[in-house]
Coordinates of C-alpha atoms and ligand atoms in Angstrom, one line a residue:
Chain T
M554 CA 98.2 129.6 -34.2
K555 CA 98.7 131.6 -30.9
L556 CA 96.3 129.2 -29.4
L557 CA 98.5 126.2 -30.2
W558 CA 101.4 128.0 -28.6
A559 CA 99.3 128.7 -25.5
Y560 CA 98.3 125.0 -25.5
G561 CA 101.9 123.8 -25.6
V562 CA 103.0 126.2 -22.9
R563 CA 100.1 125.6 -20.6
N564 CA 100.6 121.8 -20.9
V565 CA 104.1 122.2 -19.7
W566 CA 102.9 124.3 -16.9
S567 CA 100.2 121.9 -15.9
R568 CA 102.7 119.1 -15.4
G569 CA 104.3 121.1 -12.6
R570 CA 106.5 118.6 -10.9
T571 CA 107.7 116.6 -13.8
T572 CA 108.4 119.8 -15.7
A573 CA 110.2 121.4 -12.8
L574 CA 112.5 118.4 -12.5
T575 CA 113.2 118.3 -16.2
V576 CA 113.8 122.0 -16.3
M577 CA 116.2 121.8 -13.4
G578 CA 118.2 118.9 -14.9
M579 CA 118.4 120.7 -18.3
G580 CA 119.0 124.0 -16.5
L581 CA 121.9 122.6 -14.5
V582 CA 123.6 121.2 -17.6
S583 CA 123.1 124.5 -19.4
L584 CA 124.6 126.2 -16.4
I585 CA 127.7 124.0 -16.7
F586 CA 127.9 124.9 -20.3
L587 CA 127.6 128.6 -19.4
S588 CA 130.2 128.3 -16.7
V589 CA 132.7 127.0 -19.1
L590 CA 132.0 129.9 -21.4
M591 CA 132.2 132.3 -18.4
L592 CA 135.5 130.8 -17.3
G593 CA 136.9 131.2 -20.8
D594 CA 135.7 134.8 -21.0
G595 CA 137.0 135.6 -17.5
L596 CA 140.4 134.2 -18.3
T597 CA 140.6 136.0 -21.6
R598 CA 139.7 139.2 -19.8
A599 CA 142.3 138.6 -17.2
L600 CA 145.0 137.6 -19.6
V601 CA 144.4 139.2 -23.0
D602 CA 142.9 142.4 -21.8
S603 CA 146.0 143.0 -19.6
G604 CA 147.5 144.2 -22.9
S605 CA 146.7 147.5 -24.6
Q606 CA 146.5 147.9 -28.4
A607 CA 148.7 151.0 -28.3
N608 CA 151.5 149.3 -26.3
V609 CA 154.3 147.0 -27.5
L610 CA 156.5 144.7 -25.5
L611 CA 160.2 144.1 -26.1
L612 CA 161.7 140.8 -25.1
R613 CA 165.1 139.1 -25.7
Q614 CA 165.0 137.2 -29.0
G615 CA 163.8 133.7 -28.4
A616 CA 162.2 134.5 -25.0
T617 CA 158.5 133.6 -24.8
T618 CA 157.9 135.2 -21.3
E619 CA 159.1 138.2 -19.4
I620 CA 160.6 135.8 -16.9
S621 CA 162.9 134.2 -19.4
S622 CA 163.8 137.5 -21.1
G623 CA 166.6 140.0 -20.3
L624 CA 167.6 143.5 -21.4
Y625 CA 170.7 145.4 -20.4
R626 CA 170.6 149.0 -19.2
N627 CA 172.5 150.3 -22.2
Q628 CA 170.0 148.6 -24.5
T629 CA 167.1 150.4 -22.7
H630 CA 168.9 153.7 -23.4
I631 CA 169.2 152.9 -27.1
I632 CA 165.5 152.0 -27.3
R633 CA 164.4 155.3 -25.6
S634 CA 166.1 157.3 -28.3
L635 CA 164.3 155.5 -31.2
P636 CA 161.6 157.3 -33.2
G637 CA 157.9 156.2 -33.1
I638 CA 157.6 156.2 -29.3
A639 CA 154.9 158.4 -27.7
S640 CA 156.0 161.2 -25.4
D641 CA 154.5 162.2 -22.0
T642 CA 153.6 165.8 -21.0
D643 CA 157.2 166.4 -20.0
G644 CA 158.5 165.3 -23.3
N645 CA 159.9 162.0 -22.0
P646 CA 159.4 158.9 -24.1
V647 CA 156.6 156.6 -22.7
A648 CA 159.0 153.6 -22.3
L649 CA 159.1 151.4 -19.3
A650 CA 161.9 149.0 -18.4
E651 CA 160.8 146.4 -15.9
S652 CA 162.3 143.5 -14.0
V653 CA 160.0 140.5 -13.3
V654 CA 160.7 137.7 -10.8
L655 CA 158.5 134.9 -9.3
I656 CA 158.3 134.4 -5.6
S657 CA 156.6 131.6 -3.7
L658 CA 153.7 132.5 -1.4
T659 CA 151.4 130.3 0.6
K660 CA 147.7 131.0 0.6
T661 CA 146.1 131.9 3.9
G662 CA 145.0 128.6 5.3
G663 CA 146.5 126.8 2.3
E664 CA 149.2 124.2 2.1
A665 CA 151.0 124.3 -1.2
P666 CA 152.9 127.5 -2.1
V667 CA 152.1 129.1 -5.5
N668 CA 154.1 131.3 -7.7
V669 CA 153.4 135.0 -7.7
T670 CA 154.7 137.6 -10.1
V671 CA 156.7 140.5 -8.7
R672 CA 157.2 143.4 -11.1
G673 CA 160.0 145.9 -10.4
T674 CA 158.8 148.9 -12.3
Q675 CA 158.5 152.7 -12.3
P676 CA 155.6 155.2 -11.8
M677 CA 155.3 155.3 -15.7
A678 CA 153.6 151.9 -15.4
F679 CA 150.4 153.6 -14.3
T680 CA 150.5 155.7 -17.5
L681 CA 151.0 152.7 -19.7
R682 CA 148.4 150.6 -18.0
P683 CA 145.5 153.0 -17.2
Q684 CA 143.3 150.1 -15.9
V685 CA 145.6 149.8 -12.9
H686 CA 144.7 152.0 -9.9
V687 CA 145.9 152.1 -6.3
V688 CA 142.6 151.7 -4.5
E689 CA 143.9 151.6 -1.0
G690 CA 147.0 153.2 0.6
R691 CA 149.5 154.9 -1.8
P692 CA 152.0 154.0 -4.5
W693 CA 155.5 153.0 -3.6
Q694 CA 158.2 155.8 -3.3
P695 CA 160.9 155.4 -5.9
G696 CA 164.0 154.2 -4.1
A697 CA 162.1 152.9 -1.0
A698 CA 161.5 149.2 -0.2
E699 CA 157.8 149.5 -0.6
I700 CA 155.4 147.5 -2.6
V701 CA 151.8 147.7 -3.9
V702 CA 150.0 144.4 -4.1
G703 CA 147.2 143.4 -6.5
A704 CA 143.7 143.1 -5.0
Q705 CA 143.7 139.3 -5.7
I706 CA 147.0 138.8 -3.9
A707 CA 146.1 141.0 -1.0
S708 CA 142.9 139.0 -0.3
R709 CA 144.4 135.6 -0.6
F710 CA 148.0 135.9 0.7
L711 CA 148.2 139.1 2.8
P712 CA 145.1 139.3 4.9
Q713 CA 146.6 142.0 7.2
G714 CA 146.9 144.2 4.1
I715 CA 148.7 147.5 4.2
G716 CA 151.5 147.5 6.7
S717 CA 152.4 143.8 6.3
P718 CA 156.0 143.0 5.7
L719 CA 157.0 140.7 2.9
R720 CA 160.4 139.1 2.1
I721 CA 161.3 139.4 -1.6
G722 CA 164.9 138.5 -2.6
K723 CA 167.4 139.6 0.0
R724 CA 165.3 142.2 1.4
D725 CA 162.2 143.0 3.5
W726 CA 159.5 145.1 1.9
L727 CA 156.5 147.0 3.3
V728 CA 153.1 146.8 1.7
V729 CA 151.9 150.4 1.3
G730 CA 149.1 150.1 -1.2
I731 CA 146.6 147.8 -2.9
M732 CA 145.8 148.1 -6.6
S733 CA 142.9 146.9 -8.7
A734 CA 143.2 146.4 -12.5
D735 CA 139.7 145.9 -13.9
G736 CA 139.9 142.1 -13.6
T737 CA 143.2 141.8 -15.6
A738 CA 146.2 139.7 -14.6
F739 CA 147.9 142.7 -12.9
E740 CA 145.6 142.2 -10.0
S741 CA 147.6 139.0 -9.3
E742 CA 150.9 140.9 -9.3
I743 CA 153.1 142.7 -6.8
W744 CA 154.7 146.0 -7.9
G745 CA 157.7 147.9 -6.5
D746 CA 160.7 149.9 -7.4
A747 CA 162.7 148.3 -10.3
D748 CA 166.2 149.2 -9.2
L749 CA 165.7 148.0 -5.7
L750 CA 164.2 144.7 -6.8
M751 CA 167.1 144.1 -9.2
A752 CA 169.5 144.9 -6.3
A753 CA 167.6 142.5 -4.0
Y754 CA 168.3 139.8 -6.6
G755 CA 171.8 140.9 -7.5
R756 CA 170.7 141.4 -11.1
E757 CA 172.1 143.8 -13.7
S758 CA 169.5 143.4 -16.4
Y759 CA 165.8 144.2 -16.8
S760 CA 163.3 141.6 -18.0
S761 CA 161.3 143.5 -20.6
M762 CA 160.4 146.9 -21.9
T763 CA 157.0 148.3 -22.6
L764 CA 156.6 151.2 -25.0
R765 CA 153.6 153.2 -26.1
L766 CA 153.6 153.8 -29.9
S767 CA 153.2 157.4 -31.0
N768 CA 150.6 156.1 -33.4
D769 CA 149.5 152.8 -34.9
A770 CA 151.5 153.2 -38.1
A771 CA 154.7 153.5 -36.0
F772 CA 154.7 149.8 -35.3
E773 CA 156.3 148.6 -38.6
P774 CA 159.2 151.1 -38.9
L775 CA 160.1 150.7 -35.2
N776 CA 159.9 146.9 -35.5
R777 CA 162.3 147.0 -38.4
L778 CA 164.7 149.4 -36.6
I779 CA 164.9 147.1 -33.6
A780 CA 165.2 143.9 -35.6
D781 CA 168.0 145.4 -37.7
D782 CA 170.1 146.8 -34.8
P783 CA 172.8 144.2 -33.9
R784 CA 173.3 145.8 -30.5
L785 CA 169.7 144.9 -29.5
M786 CA 168.9 141.3 -30.4
L787 CA 165.3 142.0 -29.3
Q788 CA 161.9 141.1 -30.5
M789 CA 158.9 143.4 -30.5
K790 CA 155.3 142.3 -30.0
R791 CA 152.0 144.0 -29.5
E792 CA 151.2 143.7 -25.8
R793 CA 147.8 142.1 -26.6
D794 CA 149.4 139.4 -28.9
Y795 CA 151.9 138.6 -26.1
Y796 CA 149.1 138.1 -23.5
R797 CA 147.0 136.2 -26.0
E798 CA 149.9 133.7 -26.7
K799 CA 150.4 133.3 -23.0
S800 CA 146.7 132.5 -22.4
V801 CA 146.0 130.2 -25.3
T802 CA 147.2 127.0 -23.7
L803 CA 145.3 127.6 -20.6
T804 CA 142.0 128.7 -22.1
T805 CA 142.1 125.9 -24.6
F806 CA 142.7 123.4 -21.9
I807 CA 139.8 124.7 -19.8
R808 CA 137.4 124.8 -22.8
V809 CA 138.3 121.3 -24.0
L810 CA 137.9 119.9 -20.5
G811 CA 134.7 121.9 -19.9
F812 CA 133.0 121.0 -23.1
T813 CA 133.9 117.3 -22.7
F814 CA 132.0 117.2 -19.5
T815 CA 129.2 119.4 -20.9
T816 CA 128.8 117.0 -23.8
I817 CA 128.5 114.0 -21.5
F818 CA 126.0 115.7 -19.2
S819 CA 124.0 117.1 -22.1
I820 CA 123.3 113.5 -23.3
G821 CA 121.7 112.9 -19.9
A822 CA 119.6 116.1 -20.0
L823 CA 118.6 115.3 -23.6
L824 CA 117.4 111.9 -22.6
G825 CA 115.6 113.4 -19.6
G826 CA 113.7 115.7 -21.9
T827 CA 112.9 112.8 -24.2
M828 CA 111.5 110.7 -21.4
T829 CA 109.4 113.6 -20.1
M830 CA 108.0 114.3 -23.6
Y831 CA 107.3 110.6 -24.2
G832 CA 105.4 110.7 -20.9
A833 CA 103.4 113.7 -22.1
V834 CA 102.6 111.9 -25.4
A835 CA 101.4 108.8 -23.6
A836 CA 99.2 110.7 -21.2
R837 CA 97.6 112.7 -23.9
T838 CA 97.2 110.1 -26.6
R839 CA 93.4 110.5 -26.7
E840 CA 93.7 114.2 -27.0
I841 CA 95.9 113.6 -30.0
G842 CA 93.2 111.4 -31.5
M843 CA 90.6 114.1 -30.8
L844 CA 92.7 116.8 -32.6
R845 CA 93.1 114.5 -35.6
A846 CA 89.4 113.8 -35.7
L847 CA 88.8 117.6 -35.7
G848 CA 90.9 117.8 -38.9
F849 CA 94.4 118.6 -37.5
V850 CA 97.1 116.9 -39.5
P851 CA 100.3 115.1 -38.2
A852 CA 102.4 118.2 -38.8
H853 CA 100.2 120.2 -36.3
I854 CA 100.6 117.5 -33.6
F855 CA 104.3 117.4 -34.2
F856 CA 104.5 121.2 -33.9
V857 CA 102.5 121.2 -30.6
F858 CA 104.7 118.7 -28.9
L859 CA 107.9 120.3 -30.2
I860 CA 106.7 123.6 -28.7
E861 CA 106.2 121.9 -25.4
S862 CA 109.7 120.6 -25.5
L863 CA 111.2 124.0 -26.5
T864 CA 109.3 125.6 -23.7
I865 CA 111.0 123.4 -21.3
G866 CA 114.3 124.2 -23.0
A867 CA 113.7 128.0 -22.8
A868 CA 112.9 127.7 -19.1
A869 CA 116.0 125.7 -18.6
G870 CA 118.0 128.3 -20.4
G871 CA 116.5 131.1 -18.3
L872 CA 117.4 129.1 -15.2
A873 CA 121.0 128.7 -16.4
L874 CA 121.3 132.5 -17.1
A875 CA 120.0 133.3 -13.6
G876 CA 122.6 130.9 -12.2
G877 CA 125.3 132.5 -14.4
A878 CA 124.4 136.0 -13.2
A879 CA 124.9 134.7 -9.6
L880 CA 128.2 133.1 -10.5
Q881 CA 129.6 136.4 -11.7
T882 CA 130.5 137.2 -8.1
V883 CA 132.8 134.2 -7.9
T884 CA 136.6 134.6 -8.3
L885 CA 138.8 131.7 -9.2
S886 CA 142.5 131.3 -9.5
T887 CA 144.6 129.0 -11.5
M888 CA 148.2 128.6 -12.6
N889 CA 149.0 129.9 -16.0
F890 CA 151.0 127.1 -17.6
S891 CA 152.9 129.4 -19.8
T892 CA 154.3 131.7 -17.1
F893 CA 153.9 129.4 -14.1
A894 CA 152.4 132.3 -12.2
E895 CA 149.1 132.3 -10.4
V896 CA 146.3 134.3 -12.0
A897 CA 143.0 135.1 -10.5
F898 CA 140.0 135.9 -12.6
R899 CA 136.3 136.5 -12.2
L900 CA 133.6 134.5 -14.1
T901 CA 132.3 136.9 -16.7
L902 CA 128.8 136.7 -18.3
T903 CA 129.0 138.2 -21.7
P904 CA 126.0 138.6 -24.1
P905 CA 127.4 136.2 -26.6
S906 CA 127.8 133.5 -23.9
A907 CA 124.2 134.2 -22.7
A908 CA 123.0 133.8 -26.3
A909 CA 125.0 130.6 -26.8
T910 CA 123.6 129.1 -23.6
L911 CA 120.0 129.8 -24.6
G912 CA 120.8 128.3 -28.0
F913 CA 122.4 125.3 -26.2
S914 CA 119.4 124.5 -24.0
L915 CA 117.0 125.1 -26.9
L916 CA 119.0 122.7 -29.0
I917 CA 119.0 120.0 -26.3
S918 CA 115.3 120.3 -25.9
L919 CA 114.8 120.3 -29.7
L920 CA 116.8 117.2 -30.2
G921 CA 115.3 115.5 -27.1
G922 CA 111.8 116.5 -28.2
L923 CA 112.1 115.3 -31.8
P924 CA 111.5 111.5 -31.2
P925 CA 108.4 112.0 -29.0
A926 CA 107.0 114.6 -31.3
I927 CA 107.5 112.3 -34.3
R928 CA 105.8 109.5 -32.4
A929 CA 102.9 111.7 -31.5
A930 CA 102.4 112.8 -35.1
H931 CA 102.3 109.2 -36.3
I932 CA 99.9 107.5 -33.9
P933 CA 97.0 106.1 -35.9
V934 CA 93.9 108.2 -35.2
V935 CA 91.7 105.2 -34.3
T936 CA 94.2 103.7 -31.9
A937 CA 94.7 107.2 -30.3
L938 CA 91.0 107.7 -29.8
Q939 CA 90.7 104.3 -28.0
A940 CA 93.6 105.2 -25.6
P941 CA 92.7 105.3 -21.9
G942 CA 93.3 108.4 -19.9
R943 CA 91.9 111.9 -19.8
Chain X
M1427 CA 65.5 114.4 -59.4
T1428 CA 66.2 112.8 -56.1
T1429 CA 69.0 114.2 -53.9
P1430 CA 71.8 111.7 -53.2
P1431 CA 72.0 110.4 -49.6
M1432 CA 74.3 112.3 -47.3
I1433 CA 76.1 109.1 -46.2
E1434 CA 76.2 105.9 -48.1
C1435 CA 78.1 102.7 -47.3
C1436 CA 78.1 100.0 -50.0
H1437 CA 79.3 96.5 -49.3
V1438 CA 81.6 97.6 -46.6
T1439 CA 83.9 95.0 -45.0
K1440 CA 86.2 95.8 -42.2
S1441 CA 88.5 93.5 -40.3
Y1442 CA 91.3 94.4 -37.9
V1443 CA 94.5 92.5 -38.0
R1444 CA 96.0 91.8 -34.6
G1445 CA 99.2 89.8 -34.8
D1446 CA 98.6 87.0 -37.3
Q1447 CA 94.9 87.0 -36.4
E1448 CA 92.2 88.6 -38.5
I1449 CA 89.2 90.0 -36.6
P1450 CA 86.2 90.5 -38.9
V1451 CA 84.1 93.4 -37.6
L1452 CA 81.8 94.4 -40.5
Q1453 CA 80.8 92.1 -43.4
N1454 CA 79.0 93.4 -46.4
F1455 CA 77.6 96.4 -44.5
N1456 CA 75.2 98.7 -46.3
L1457 CA 73.8 102.0 -45.0
S1458 CA 72.1 105.0 -46.5
V1459 CA 71.5 108.1 -44.5
P1460 CA 69.4 110.8 -46.3
V1461 CA 70.2 114.5 -46.0
G1462 CA 68.8 115.9 -42.7
Q1463 CA 68.2 112.4 -41.1
F1464 CA 68.8 111.8 -37.4
L1465 CA 69.8 108.2 -37.1
A1466 CA 70.5 106.3 -33.9
I1467 CA 72.6 103.1 -34.1
M1468 CA 72.1 100.6 -31.3
G1469 CA 73.8 97.3 -30.6
P1470 CA 75.8 95.3 -28.1
S1471 CA 79.4 96.2 -27.2
G1472 CA 81.9 95.1 -29.7
S1473 CA 79.4 94.9 -32.6
G1474 CA 81.3 97.6 -34.6
K1475 CA 79.4 100.8 -34.0
T1476 CA 82.4 103.0 -33.3
T1477 CA 84.1 101.4 -36.3
I1478 CA 81.3 102.6 -38.6
L1479 CA 81.6 106.2 -37.3
N1480 CA 85.4 106.1 -37.8
L1481 CA 85.0 104.8 -41.3
I1482 CA 82.4 107.5 -42.2
A1483 CA 84.7 110.2 -40.9
G1484 CA 87.7 108.7 -42.8
L1485 CA 89.6 108.1 -39.6
D1486 CA 90.1 104.5 -40.7
R1487 CA 89.8 102.8 -44.1
P1488 CA 87.5 99.9 -44.9
T1489 CA 89.0 96.6 -45.9
D1490 CA 86.6 96.5 -48.8
G1491 CA 83.6 98.4 -50.2
T1492 CA 83.0 102.1 -50.7
I1493 CA 81.8 104.9 -48.4
R1494 CA 80.5 108.2 -49.7
A1495 CA 79.8 111.1 -47.3
A1496 CA 79.1 114.8 -47.8
G1497 CA 79.9 114.7 -51.5
I1498 CA 83.2 112.7 -51.5
E1499 CA 84.2 109.2 -51.7
V1500 CA 85.8 108.9 -48.3
S1501 CA 87.6 105.7 -48.8
Q1502 CA 89.6 107.0 -51.8
Q1503 CA 91.0 110.3 -50.4
R1504 CA 94.5 111.1 -49.4
E1505 CA 95.1 111.7 -45.7
T1506 CA 95.6 115.4 -45.9
D1507 CA 92.6 115.9 -48.1
L1508 CA 90.5 113.9 -45.7
A1509 CA 91.7 116.1 -42.8
R1510 CA 90.7 119.2 -44.6
W1511 CA 87.3 117.7 -45.5
R1512 CA 86.7 116.5 -42.0
A1513 CA 87.4 120.0 -40.6
R1514 CA 84.9 121.4 -43.0
H1515 CA 82.1 118.8 -43.0
V1516 CA 82.3 116.6 -39.9
G1517 CA 81.4 117.5 -36.3
F1518 CA 82.5 114.9 -33.7
I1519 CA 80.9 114.4 -30.3
F1520 CA 82.7 111.9 -28.0
Q1521 CA 81.5 109.9 -25.1
F1522 CA 84.3 111.2 -22.8
Y1523 CA 83.9 114.8 -24.3
N1524 CA 87.7 114.9 -25.0
L1525 CA 88.0 118.5 -23.9
I1526 CA 91.6 119.8 -23.4
P1527 CA 92.0 120.4 -19.7
V1528 CA 94.5 123.2 -20.1
L1529 CA 92.2 125.2 -22.4
T1530 CA 89.1 127.2 -21.4
A1531 CA 85.7 126.3 -22.8
A1532 CA 86.0 129.1 -25.4
E1533 CA 89.5 127.9 -26.4
N1534 CA 88.3 124.3 -26.7
V1535 CA 85.5 125.4 -28.9
E1536 CA 87.8 127.6 -31.0
L1537 CA 90.1 124.7 -31.9
P1538 CA 88.4 123.5 -35.1
L1539 CA 88.2 127.1 -36.3
L1540 CA 92.0 127.3 -36.2
L1541 CA 91.9 125.2 -39.4
T1542 CA 89.8 127.8 -41.2
P1543 CA 90.9 131.2 -42.6
L1544 CA 88.6 133.1 -40.2
S1545 CA 89.9 136.2 -38.5
K1546 CA 90.4 136.3 -34.8
Q1547 CA 87.3 138.5 -34.3
E1548 CA 85.2 136.3 -36.5
R1549 CA 86.3 133.2 -34.6
A1550 CA 85.5 134.8 -31.2
K1551 CA 82.1 135.7 -32.5
R1552 CA 81.4 132.2 -33.6
V1553 CA 82.7 130.6 -30.4
R1554 CA 80.4 132.9 -28.3
A1555 CA 77.4 132.0 -30.5
A1556 CA 78.1 128.3 -30.3
L1557 CA 78.5 128.4 -26.5
E1558 CA 75.3 130.5 -26.2
L1559 CA 73.5 128.0 -28.3
V1560 CA 74.4 125.2 -25.9
G1561 CA 73.4 127.4 -22.9
L1562 CA 76.9 128.1 -21.7
G1563 CA 77.3 131.7 -22.8
D1564 CA 78.3 132.6 -19.2
R1565 CA 81.0 129.9 -19.0
L1566 CA 83.4 131.1 -21.7
H1567 CA 86.5 131.3 -19.6
H1568 CA 85.9 128.3 -17.4
Y1569 CA 88.2 125.4 -17.6
P1570 CA 86.8 121.8 -18.1
R1571 CA 87.5 120.9 -14.5
Q1572 CA 85.2 123.7 -13.4
L1573 CA 82.3 122.3 -15.3
S1574 CA 79.9 119.4 -14.6
G1575 CA 79.9 116.4 -16.9
G1576 CA 76.7 117.6 -18.7
Q1577 CA 78.2 121.0 -19.2
E1578 CA 81.5 119.5 -20.5
Q1579 CA 79.5 117.5 -23.1
R1580 CA 77.7 120.7 -24.1
V1581 CA 81.0 122.3 -24.6
G1582 CA 81.9 119.3 -26.7
I1583 CA 78.8 119.8 -28.8
A1584 CA 79.6 123.5 -29.1
R1585 CA 83.0 122.5 -30.5
A1586 CA 81.3 120.2 -33.0
I1587 CA 78.8 122.9 -34.2
V1588 CA 81.1 125.9 -34.3
G1589 CA 82.5 125.1 -37.7
D1590 CA 78.9 124.6 -39.0
P1591 CA 79.6 121.1 -40.4
T1592 CA 77.2 119.1 -42.6
I1593 CA 77.4 115.8 -40.6
F1594 CA 77.4 115.2 -36.9
L1595 CA 78.9 111.9 -35.6
A1596 CA 78.2 111.2 -31.9
D1597 CA 79.6 108.2 -30.2
E1598 CA 77.6 107.5 -27.0
P1599 CA 77.2 111.2 -26.2
T1600 CA 75.2 110.4 -23.1
G1601 CA 77.1 107.4 -22.1
N1602 CA 78.8 109.1 -19.2
L1603 CA 75.9 111.4 -18.0
D1604 CA 73.1 111.2 -15.5
R1605 CA 69.5 111.3 -16.6
D1606 CA 69.0 115.1 -16.5
A1607 CA 72.3 115.9 -18.2
A1608 CA 71.6 113.3 -20.8
E1609 CA 68.2 114.8 -21.5
S1610 CA 69.6 118.3 -22.0
V1611 CA 72.3 116.9 -24.4
M1612 CA 69.6 115.0 -26.4
M1613 CA 67.4 118.1 -26.6
L1614 CA 70.4 119.9 -28.1
L1615 CA 70.9 117.2 -30.7
R1616 CA 67.2 117.3 -31.5
R1617 CA 67.4 121.0 -32.1
L1618 CA 70.4 120.6 -34.4
H1619 CA 68.3 118.2 -36.4
Q1620 CA 65.0 120.0 -36.3
E1621 CA 66.0 123.6 -36.5
L1622 CA 69.3 123.5 -38.4
H1623 CA 68.4 120.4 -40.5
K1624 CA 71.8 118.7 -39.8
T1625 CA 72.4 115.1 -40.6
I1626 CA 73.2 113.2 -37.4
V1627 CA 74.5 109.7 -36.8
M1628 CA 74.5 108.8 -33.1
V1629 CA 75.7 105.5 -31.6
T1630 CA 74.1 104.8 -28.2
H1631 CA 73.3 102.1 -25.7
D1632 CA 70.6 104.2 -24.1
P1633 CA 67.1 103.5 -25.4
R1634 CA 65.9 106.8 -24.0
A1635 CA 68.5 108.6 -26.0
A1636 CA 67.6 106.6 -29.1
E1637 CA 64.0 107.9 -28.8
Y1638 CA 65.1 111.3 -29.8
A1639 CA 66.2 110.0 -33.1
Q1640 CA 64.1 109.8 -36.2
D1641 CA 65.2 106.3 -37.0
I1642 CA 67.0 103.5 -35.2
L1643 CA 69.3 101.0 -36.7
H1644 CA 69.7 97.9 -34.5
F1645 CA 73.0 96.3 -35.1
D1646 CA 74.6 93.0 -34.2
K1647 CA 77.8 91.3 -35.2
G1648 CA 78.3 93.6 -38.2
K1649 CA 74.9 93.0 -39.5
E1650 CA 71.6 94.7 -39.2
A1651 CA 69.5 92.8 -36.7
Ligands
ATP792 N1 92.2 99.2 -33.4 C1 91.7 97.9 -33.3 N2 92.5 96.9 -33.5 C2 91.9 95.6 -33.3 N3 90.7 95.4 -33.1 C3 89.8 96.4 -32.9 C4 90.3 97.7 -33.0 N4 89.3 98.6 -32.8 C5 88.2 97.8 -32.5 N5 88.5 96.5 -32.6 C6 87.6 95.4 -32.4 O1 86.6 95.5 -33.3 C7 85.4 95.2 -32.7 C8 84.4 96.3 -32.9 O2 84.9 97.4 -32.1 P1 84.0 98.8 -32.0 O3 84.8 99.7 -31.1 O4 83.6 99.3 -33.3 O5 82.7 98.2 -31.2 P2 81.5 99.1 -30.5 O6 80.3 98.5 -31.1 O7 81.8 100.5 -30.7 O8 81.6 98.7 -29.0 P3 81.3 99.5 -27.7 O9 79.8 99.6 -27.6 O10 81.9 98.7 -26.6 O11 81.9 100.8 -27.9 C9 85.7 94.8 -31.3 O12 85.7 93.4 -31.2 C10 87.0 95.4 -31.0 O13 87.7 94.5 -30.2
MG793 MG1 82.2 102.1 -29.4

């Protein structure tokens, strides 16, 4: 049966130009499909992976984002004294109170301003979020009007980089560092000193608190302590759950939109494959008659033409993966509808998406190849042998 | 005891239906080909010669009458049984060779063996032997486009003999060849007949080709002339 495979594959190869066009059409559609998956993966990575499994986030009851939340100073003191929070090497609880505001920035060369998240925080933030590193310059000095900007913000809004001034609230700040965060949403944020930021906005309260649990089992008791304390009125969430909830609307929107387009295009690719294969059947009708005369049965003929179609599909899938690999260098940005803040993310090619794309192009070529293969299998032998052509 | 004929057509009628029109091709056609016979069928175009070969090979069914060949009643078999029987007993030689352009000579010849349980090594051995028999032992890995018409037809003959069938059916095997090439093809068919004692039915327009046969059936309008 290896010979029948070779026969199918070489026939595809021998129809060079037609095949190339069909493969390209199908490959492009598969690439669109893959891009949608990569977009989703990239967004998930940027948003969900911002959170760590060991961290929990505290927000005011009823608040869905850090922006709409608030915590008073005395509440943060109560929290710090609760059991179940991990300690750092100096014995201090790993607990971080932060203040979050949105500012408007205009992209270099762009027209419309977009919202950017500014996070007033403390050096402890680097302990809680080990994926964040200052890659250029240095961290801000506590008590100084200095900021570190995410790599995505730096490249798009602050082309002069370190040394640039930036007005935030009632104060001018100096960019002293650039941070990367492994593709997560922190790369789209600006970090500085919490107390100074609150002062610049005349605020008395923080937005949120992030804690590291001493161990995973500490979640439930701590959650109950916080929920039961009438002084707190806070809700506790795992950080990952918080980021997942924030990203669901956006990723769902992108996937639905993307798959709608993919479905429409894939009908075109499918029909393209069908036409190509009908052409192949017509051109090789006498060959089919000969094979039947030798004793091959309709199932063999069906199999041969289906292999040819699947070969085209496999080539298209390969093309799409090559395109996908190239797309990994592309960075996109969008507004997260839940927070109204701009997030940048990189298209990410994951093995499951690669497998799904191959499956997608094989499925298209399978469905497209079925009608021609069925026709090929059912041509009466005598008619086939009388057909003109090679 | 007399051995039964290899091929026997009794009262065979065949008409094609095209639209609402019925085209009669064969009427009460009778034929008996003894084992080991080399028969040439001659006749004008459209007289039904190809139709007879197709009926004998079970590629088509008669409208009426019975056809026996190589031990079975062809007209009464199921399609899949016929395919298996054909692979085992019938070797086809076509006017236009019908080689597959994307396969090498050896691969073309190997095709019928794919329907047998033979091992890969056994198949390769037989393919080589068949191609050597037709004088193309040095052309195993050439593609059809790299061969002359005569060589292509000899590959076609190698493909027909590789499975060692009982009956050879040749439809104008020299119809597309020049004189020299036609002669070498006919010499081969004669060897199949004389040395390997195969039963051969050959349709031809070419009187020179017909001379190689043992017997000639002249044929007109579905009747023996
Ligand atoms: N599939 C078919 N449908 C309808 N009519 C057919 C079909 N095949 C053959 N015929 C008709 O049957 C008649 C005999 O055809 P056949 O091919 O057997 O002739 P032939 O003797 O082989 O002719 P040639 O020498 O030209 O090959 C012709 O009139 C042809 O038009
Ligand atoms: Mg004919």
